[in-house]
mmCIF file of C-alpha atoms in Angstrom:
data_model
loop_
_atom_site.group_PDB
_atom_site.id
_atom_site.type_symbol
_atom_site.label_atom_id
_atom_site.label_comp_id
_atom_site.label_asym_id
_atom_site.label_seq_id
_atom_site.Cartn_x
_atom_site.Cartn_y
_atom_site.Cartn_z
ATOM 1 C CA UNK A 1 83.478 -183.804 -45.823
ATOM 2 C CA UNK A 2 82.095 -185.933 -42.997
ATOM 3 C CA UNK A 3 83.909 -185.838 -39.685
ATOM 4 C CA UNK A 4 85.834 -188.969 -38.838
ATOM 5 C CA UNK A 5 84.646 -191.087 -35.951
ATOM 6 C CA UNK A 6 86.507 -193.446 -33.628
ATOM 7 C CA UNK A 7 86.156 -197.005 -34.915
ATOM 8 C CA UNK A 8 85.589 -198.285 -31.382
ATOM 9 C CA UNK A 9 83.381 -195.812 -29.502
ATOM 10 C CA UNK A 10 82.066 -193.599 -32.314
ATOM 11 C CA UNK A 11 83.213 -190.279 -30.844
ATOM 12 C CA UNK A 12 84.071 -187.577 -33.371
ATOM 13 C CA UNK A 13 87.837 -187.407 -33.850
ATOM 14 C CA UNK A 14 89.529 -184.028 -33.543
ATOM 15 C CA UNK A 15 93.079 -182.804 -33.212
ATOM 16 C CA UNK A 16 92.655 -182.967 -29.442
ATOM 17 C CA UNK A 17 91.342 -186.494 -28.979
ATOM 18 C CA UNK A 18 92.679 -188.386 -32.000
ATOM 19 C CA UNK A 19 95.436 -190.956 -31.605
ATOM 20 C CA UNK A 20 96.245 -190.561 -35.342
ATOM 21 C CA UNK A 21 96.822 -194.338 -35.548
ATOM 22 C CA UNK A 22 94.197 -196.895 -36.466
ATOM 23 C CA UNK A 23 91.280 -194.452 -36.421
ATOM 24 C CA UNK A 24 90.879 -194.570 -32.649
ATOM 25 C CA UNK A 25 90.473 -191.832 -30.078
ATOM 26 C CA UNK A 26 93.027 -191.530 -27.300
ATOM 27 C CA UNK A 27 90.673 -193.116 -24.777
ATOM 28 C CA UNK A 28 90.178 -196.215 -26.940
ATOM 29 C CA UNK A 29 93.902 -196.418 -27.602
ATOM 30 C CA UNK A 30 94.575 -196.463 -23.876
ATOM 31 C CA UNK A 31 91.725 -198.826 -23.022
ATOM 32 C CA UNK A 32 90.758 -200.730 -26.175
ATOM 33 C CA UNK A 33 87.325 -202.264 -26.457
ATOM 34 C CA UNK A 34 88.985 -205.705 -26.612
ATOM 35 C CA UNK A 35 90.317 -205.154 -23.091
ATOM 36 C CA UNK A 36 86.964 -204.024 -21.726
ATOM 37 C CA UNK A 37 85.127 -206.859 -23.477
ATOM 38 C CA UNK A 38 87.535 -209.483 -22.129
ATOM 39 C CA UNK A 39 87.019 -208.104 -18.626
ATOM 40 C CA UNK A 40 83.221 -208.050 -18.936
ATOM 41 C CA UNK A 41 83.154 -211.540 -20.446
ATOM 42 C CA UNK A 42 85.268 -212.889 -17.621
ATOM 43 C CA UNK A 43 83.364 -211.208 -14.823
ATOM 44 C CA UNK A 44 79.964 -209.801 -15.853
ATOM 45 C CA UNK A 45 79.052 -206.800 -13.695
ATOM 46 C CA UNK A 46 76.248 -204.259 -13.632
ATOM 47 C CA UNK A 47 76.429 -200.658 -14.768
ATOM 48 C CA UNK A 48 75.993 -199.525 -11.171
ATOM 49 C CA UNK A 49 78.991 -201.599 -10.113
ATOM 50 C CA UNK A 50 81.042 -199.853 -12.781
ATOM 51 C CA UNK A 51 79.934 -196.463 -11.516
ATOM 52 C CA UNK A 52 80.789 -197.439 -7.934
ATOM 53 C CA UNK A 53 84.311 -198.706 -8.672
ATOM 54 C CA UNK A 54 86.228 -196.915 -5.920
ATOM 55 C CA UNK A 55 89.510 -195.125 -6.467
ATOM 56 C CA UNK A 56 90.971 -196.976 -3.466
ATOM 57 C CA UNK A 57 90.949 -200.134 -5.592
ATOM 58 C CA UNK A 58 93.343 -198.476 -8.042
ATOM 59 C CA UNK A 59 95.750 -196.803 -5.637
ATOM 60 C CA UNK A 60 98.039 -199.809 -5.097
ATOM 61 C CA UNK A 61 98.765 -200.094 -8.823
ATOM 62 C CA UNK A 62 99.570 -196.373 -9.020
ATOM 63 C CA UNK A 63 101.884 -196.480 -5.998
ATOM 64 C CA UNK A 64 103.582 -199.627 -7.280
ATOM 65 C CA UNK A 65 104.293 -197.877 -10.577
ATOM 66 C CA UNK A 66 105.628 -194.790 -8.801
ATOM 67 C CA UNK A 67 108.052 -196.800 -6.661
ATOM 68 C CA UNK A 68 109.089 -199.176 -9.456
ATOM 69 C CA UNK A 69 109.857 -196.370 -11.905
ATOM 70 C CA UNK A 70 111.855 -194.446 -9.312
ATOM 71 C CA UNK A 71 113.900 -197.549 -8.466
ATOM 72 C CA UNK A 72 114.635 -198.281 -12.137
ATOM 73 C CA UNK A 73 115.659 -194.673 -12.728
ATOM 74 C CA UNK A 74 118.015 -194.588 -9.726
ATOM 75 C CA UNK A 75 119.617 -197.980 -10.413
ATOM 76 C CA UNK A 76 120.014 -197.255 -14.121
ATOM 77 C CA UNK A 77 121.738 -193.924 -13.482
ATOM 78 C CA UNK A 78 124.010 -195.498 -10.876
ATOM 79 C CA UNK A 79 125.081 -198.338 -13.169
ATOM 80 C CA UNK A 80 125.600 -195.996 -16.108
ATOM 81 C CA UNK A 81 127.703 -193.613 -14.049
ATOM 82 C CA UNK A 82 129.935 -196.456 -12.899
ATOM 83 C CA UNK A 83 130.457 -197.590 -16.479
ATOM 84 C CA UNK A 84 131.141 -194.286 -18.167
ATOM 85 C CA UNK A 85 130.372 -191.164 -16.192
ATOM 86 C CA UNK A 86 127.565 -188.664 -15.953
ATOM 87 C CA UNK A 87 126.214 -188.684 -19.492
ATOM 88 C CA UNK A 88 126.181 -192.451 -19.708
ATOM 89 C CA UNK A 89 124.363 -192.449 -16.383
ATOM 90 C CA UNK A 90 121.573 -190.349 -17.888
ATOM 91 C CA UNK A 91 121.402 -192.609 -20.939
ATOM 92 C CA UNK A 92 121.136 -195.687 -18.726
ATOM 93 C CA UNK A 93 118.479 -193.973 -16.620
ATOM 94 C CA UNK A 94 116.434 -193.296 -19.740
ATOM 95 C CA UNK A 95 116.894 -196.843 -21.029
ATOM 96 C CA UNK A 96 115.717 -198.351 -17.737
ATOM 97 C CA UNK A 97 112.581 -196.209 -17.594
ATOM 98 C CA UNK A 98 111.409 -197.421 -21.006
ATOM 99 C CA UNK A 99 111.050 -201.128 -20.076
ATOM 100 C CA UNK A 100 109.582 -200.096 -16.718
ATOM 101 C CA UNK A 101 106.828 -198.170 -18.490
ATOM 102 C CA UNK A 102 106.335 -200.987 -20.996
ATOM 103 C CA UNK A 103 106.064 -203.617 -18.253
ATOM 104 C CA UNK A 104 103.350 -201.672 -16.463
ATOM 105 C CA UNK A 105 101.536 -200.929 -19.688
ATOM 106 C CA UNK A 106 101.376 -204.652 -20.412
ATOM 107 C CA UNK A 107 100.302 -205.442 -16.861
ATOM 108 C CA UNK A 108 97.553 -202.826 -16.867
ATOM 109 C CA UNK A 109 96.125 -204.123 -20.134
ATOM 110 C CA UNK A 110 95.618 -207.775 -19.215
ATOM 111 C CA UNK A 111 92.030 -208.968 -19.139
ATOM 112 C CA UNK A 112 91.869 -209.371 -15.352
ATOM 113 C CA UNK A 113 92.577 -205.667 -14.728
ATOM 114 C CA UNK A 114 89.547 -203.427 -14.366
ATOM 115 C CA UNK A 115 89.437 -201.066 -17.394
ATOM 116 C CA UNK A 116 88.921 -198.076 -15.104
ATOM 117 C CA UNK A 117 92.127 -199.002 -13.258
ATOM 118 C CA UNK A 118 93.939 -198.969 -16.592
ATOM 119 C CA UNK A 119 92.541 -195.564 -17.496
ATOM 120 C CA UNK A 120 93.506 -194.190 -14.090
ATOM 121 C CA UNK A 121 97.034 -195.525 -14.502
ATOM 122 C CA UNK A 122 97.479 -193.722 -17.832
ATOM 123 C CA UNK A 123 96.229 -190.464 -16.329
ATOM 124 C CA UNK A 124 98.584 -190.852 -13.382
ATOM 125 C CA UNK A 125 101.634 -192.139 -15.240
ATOM 126 C CA UNK A 126 101.978 -189.344 -17.792
ATOM 127 C CA UNK A 127 102.559 -186.373 -15.451
ATOM 128 C CA UNK A 128 104.390 -188.496 -12.871
ATOM 129 C CA UNK A 129 106.890 -189.905 -15.375
ATOM 130 C CA UNK A 130 107.627 -186.573 -17.049
ATOM 131 C CA UNK A 131 108.175 -184.705 -13.778
ATOM 132 C CA UNK A 132 110.255 -187.457 -12.186
ATOM 133 C CA UNK A 133 112.585 -188.080 -15.111
ATOM 134 C CA UNK A 134 113.363 -184.483 -16.035
ATOM 135 C CA UNK A 135 113.774 -183.336 -12.410
ATOM 136 C CA UNK A 136 116.079 -186.276 -11.723
ATOM 137 C CA UNK A 137 118.057 -185.565 -14.915
ATOM 138 C CA UNK A 138 118.515 -181.889 -14.034
ATOM 139 C CA UNK A 139 119.756 -182.744 -10.550
ATOM 140 C CA UNK A 140 121.988 -185.494 -11.917
ATOM 141 C CA UNK A 141 123.621 -183.287 -14.521
ATOM 142 C CA UNK A 142 123.936 -180.462 -12.012
ATOM 143 C CA UNK A 143 125.717 -182.326 -9.239
ATOM 144 C CA UNK A 144 127.388 -185.431 -10.624
ATOM 145 C CA UNK A 145 130.973 -184.781 -11.813
ATOM 146 C CA UNK A 146 131.902 -183.980 -15.415
ATOM 147 C CA UNK A 147 134.874 -182.287 -17.082
ATOM 148 C CA UNK A 148 134.361 -179.975 -20.075
ATOM 149 C CA UNK A 149 131.405 -182.018 -21.195
ATOM 150 C CA UNK A 150 133.469 -185.223 -21.482
ATOM 151 C CA UNK A 151 132.685 -188.456 -19.645
ATOM 152 C CA UNK A 152 134.900 -189.251 -16.686
ATOM 153 C CA UNK A 153 135.341 -192.349 -14.628
ATOM 154 C CA UNK A 154 134.964 -191.480 -10.971
ATOM 155 C CA UNK A 155 135.377 -194.846 -9.337
ATOM 156 C CA UNK A 156 132.671 -195.038 -6.717
ATOM 157 C CA UNK A 157 129.476 -193.170 -7.448
ATOM 158 C CA UNK A 158 129.649 -191.800 -3.897
ATOM 159 C CA UNK A 159 133.228 -190.515 -4.152
ATOM 160 C CA UNK A 160 132.182 -187.102 -5.472
ATOM 161 C CA UNK A 161 130.925 -184.823 -2.680
ATOM 162 C CA UNK A 162 129.086 -181.517 -2.793
ATOM 163 C CA UNK A 163 129.546 -178.718 -0.255
ATOM 164 C CA UNK A 164 126.146 -177.864 1.242
ATOM 165 C CA UNK A 165 127.374 -175.853 4.249
ATOM 166 C CA UNK A 166 130.710 -174.719 5.693
ATOM 167 C CA UNK A 167 132.742 -177.894 6.316
ATOM 168 C CA UNK A 168 129.700 -180.068 5.459
ATOM 169 C CA UNK A 169 129.691 -182.210 2.345
ATOM 170 C CA UNK A 170 127.479 -185.051 1.153
ATOM 171 C CA UNK A 171 127.806 -187.462 -1.756
ATOM 172 C CA UNK A 172 126.390 -185.860 -4.893
ATOM 173 C CA UNK A 173 124.313 -188.933 -5.635
ATOM 174 C CA UNK A 174 122.480 -188.523 -2.319
ATOM 175 C CA UNK A 175 121.447 -185.026 -3.374
ATOM 176 C CA UNK A 176 120.286 -186.368 -6.720
ATOM 177 C CA UNK A 177 118.200 -188.989 -4.942
ATOM 178 C CA UNK A 178 116.734 -186.285 -2.705
ATOM 179 C CA UNK A 179 115.723 -184.295 -5.774
ATOM 180 C CA UNK A 180 114.238 -187.485 -7.191
ATOM 181 C CA UNK A 181 112.193 -188.107 -4.051
ATOM 182 C CA UNK A 182 110.898 -184.529 -4.079
ATOM 183 C CA UNK A 183 110.045 -184.822 -7.774
ATOM 184 C CA UNK A 184 108.336 -188.172 -7.168
ATOM 185 C CA UNK A 185 106.137 -186.649 -4.465
ATOM 186 C CA UNK A 186 105.225 -183.645 -6.616
ATOM 187 C CA UNK A 187 104.683 -185.851 -9.650
ATOM 188 C CA UNK A 188 102.498 -188.250 -7.671
ATOM 189 C CA UNK A 189 100.346 -185.410 -6.339
ATOM 190 C CA UNK A 190 99.897 -183.923 -9.807
ATOM 191 C CA UNK A 191 99.268 -187.382 -11.222
ATOM 192 C CA UNK A 192 96.515 -188.024 -8.691
ATOM 193 C CA UNK A 193 95.002 -184.625 -9.426
ATOM 194 C CA UNK A 194 95.013 -185.496 -13.112
ATOM 195 C CA UNK A 195 93.268 -188.794 -12.346
ATOM 196 C CA UNK A 196 90.572 -186.899 -10.448
ATOM 197 C CA UNK A 197 90.244 -184.352 -13.257
ATOM 198 C CA UNK A 198 89.833 -187.081 -15.878
ATOM 199 C CA UNK A 199 87.661 -189.421 -13.788
ATOM 200 C CA UNK A 200 84.308 -188.414 -15.307
ATOM 201 C CA UNK A 201 85.673 -188.729 -18.845
ATOM 202 C CA UNK A 202 87.218 -192.127 -18.085
ATOM 203 C CA UNK A 203 83.962 -193.413 -16.615
ATOM 204 C CA UNK A 204 81.899 -192.112 -19.537
ATOM 205 C CA UNK A 205 84.216 -193.883 -21.962
ATOM 206 C CA UNK A 206 83.963 -197.127 -20.021
ATOM 207 C CA UNK A 207 80.160 -196.913 -19.973
ATOM 208 C CA UNK A 208 80.140 -196.536 -23.773
ATOM 209 C CA UNK A 209 82.219 -199.716 -24.009
ATOM 210 C CA UNK A 210 79.907 -201.433 -21.538
ATOM 211 C CA UNK A 211 76.837 -200.558 -23.591
ATOM 212 C CA UNK A 212 78.514 -201.812 -26.732
ATOM 213 C CA UNK A 213 79.332 -205.067 -24.937
ATOM 214 C CA UNK A 214 75.722 -205.454 -23.835
ATOM 215 C CA UNK A 215 74.435 -204.871 -27.363
ATOM 216 C CA UNK A 216 76.824 -207.470 -28.702
ATOM 217 C CA UNK A 217 75.632 -210.207 -26.346
#
């Protein structure tokens, strides 16, 4: 039985690189040929220019995503807590992260965005999002008030304090935010490391798309 190939780039599909949807590899799912073609058609560039596309040109998009996702997570948890307690806060936090991710996915796939920027965003977003959300959730469930697993209404989200030293207390939500900041920093570092680790693969994939675009001219 012949091995299946990606319908876009022709790479052999395996259990490690297959998207399992539409016969595409993961790389082509993240950065479809249609996106690369639209970018090349709009602004024809040379292969050397593709190879020289600096990481500094992508960093603002990555930082914007990191800050935006953190803000959505914090606001969602705060609103949810005010409406129904700790568990509803976590549900709201999850529900606000989904549109945040979707918004950035749509933004990073428009034709004016460099395909390598899009690939870098995917490689950054996956570890960053996982680390941020689960670290925030653990801190939230650990410090925000709950009674026997039932939701409680606590009035102000800052009314519940946690003892951190003799005669020293701070609002629990501040501690949760501190955990979130620490997780965001760790997640961002690991995300950037993942971008660097995947850079050669991302560039190779883009060059395959570029050659296909040239052949189709």
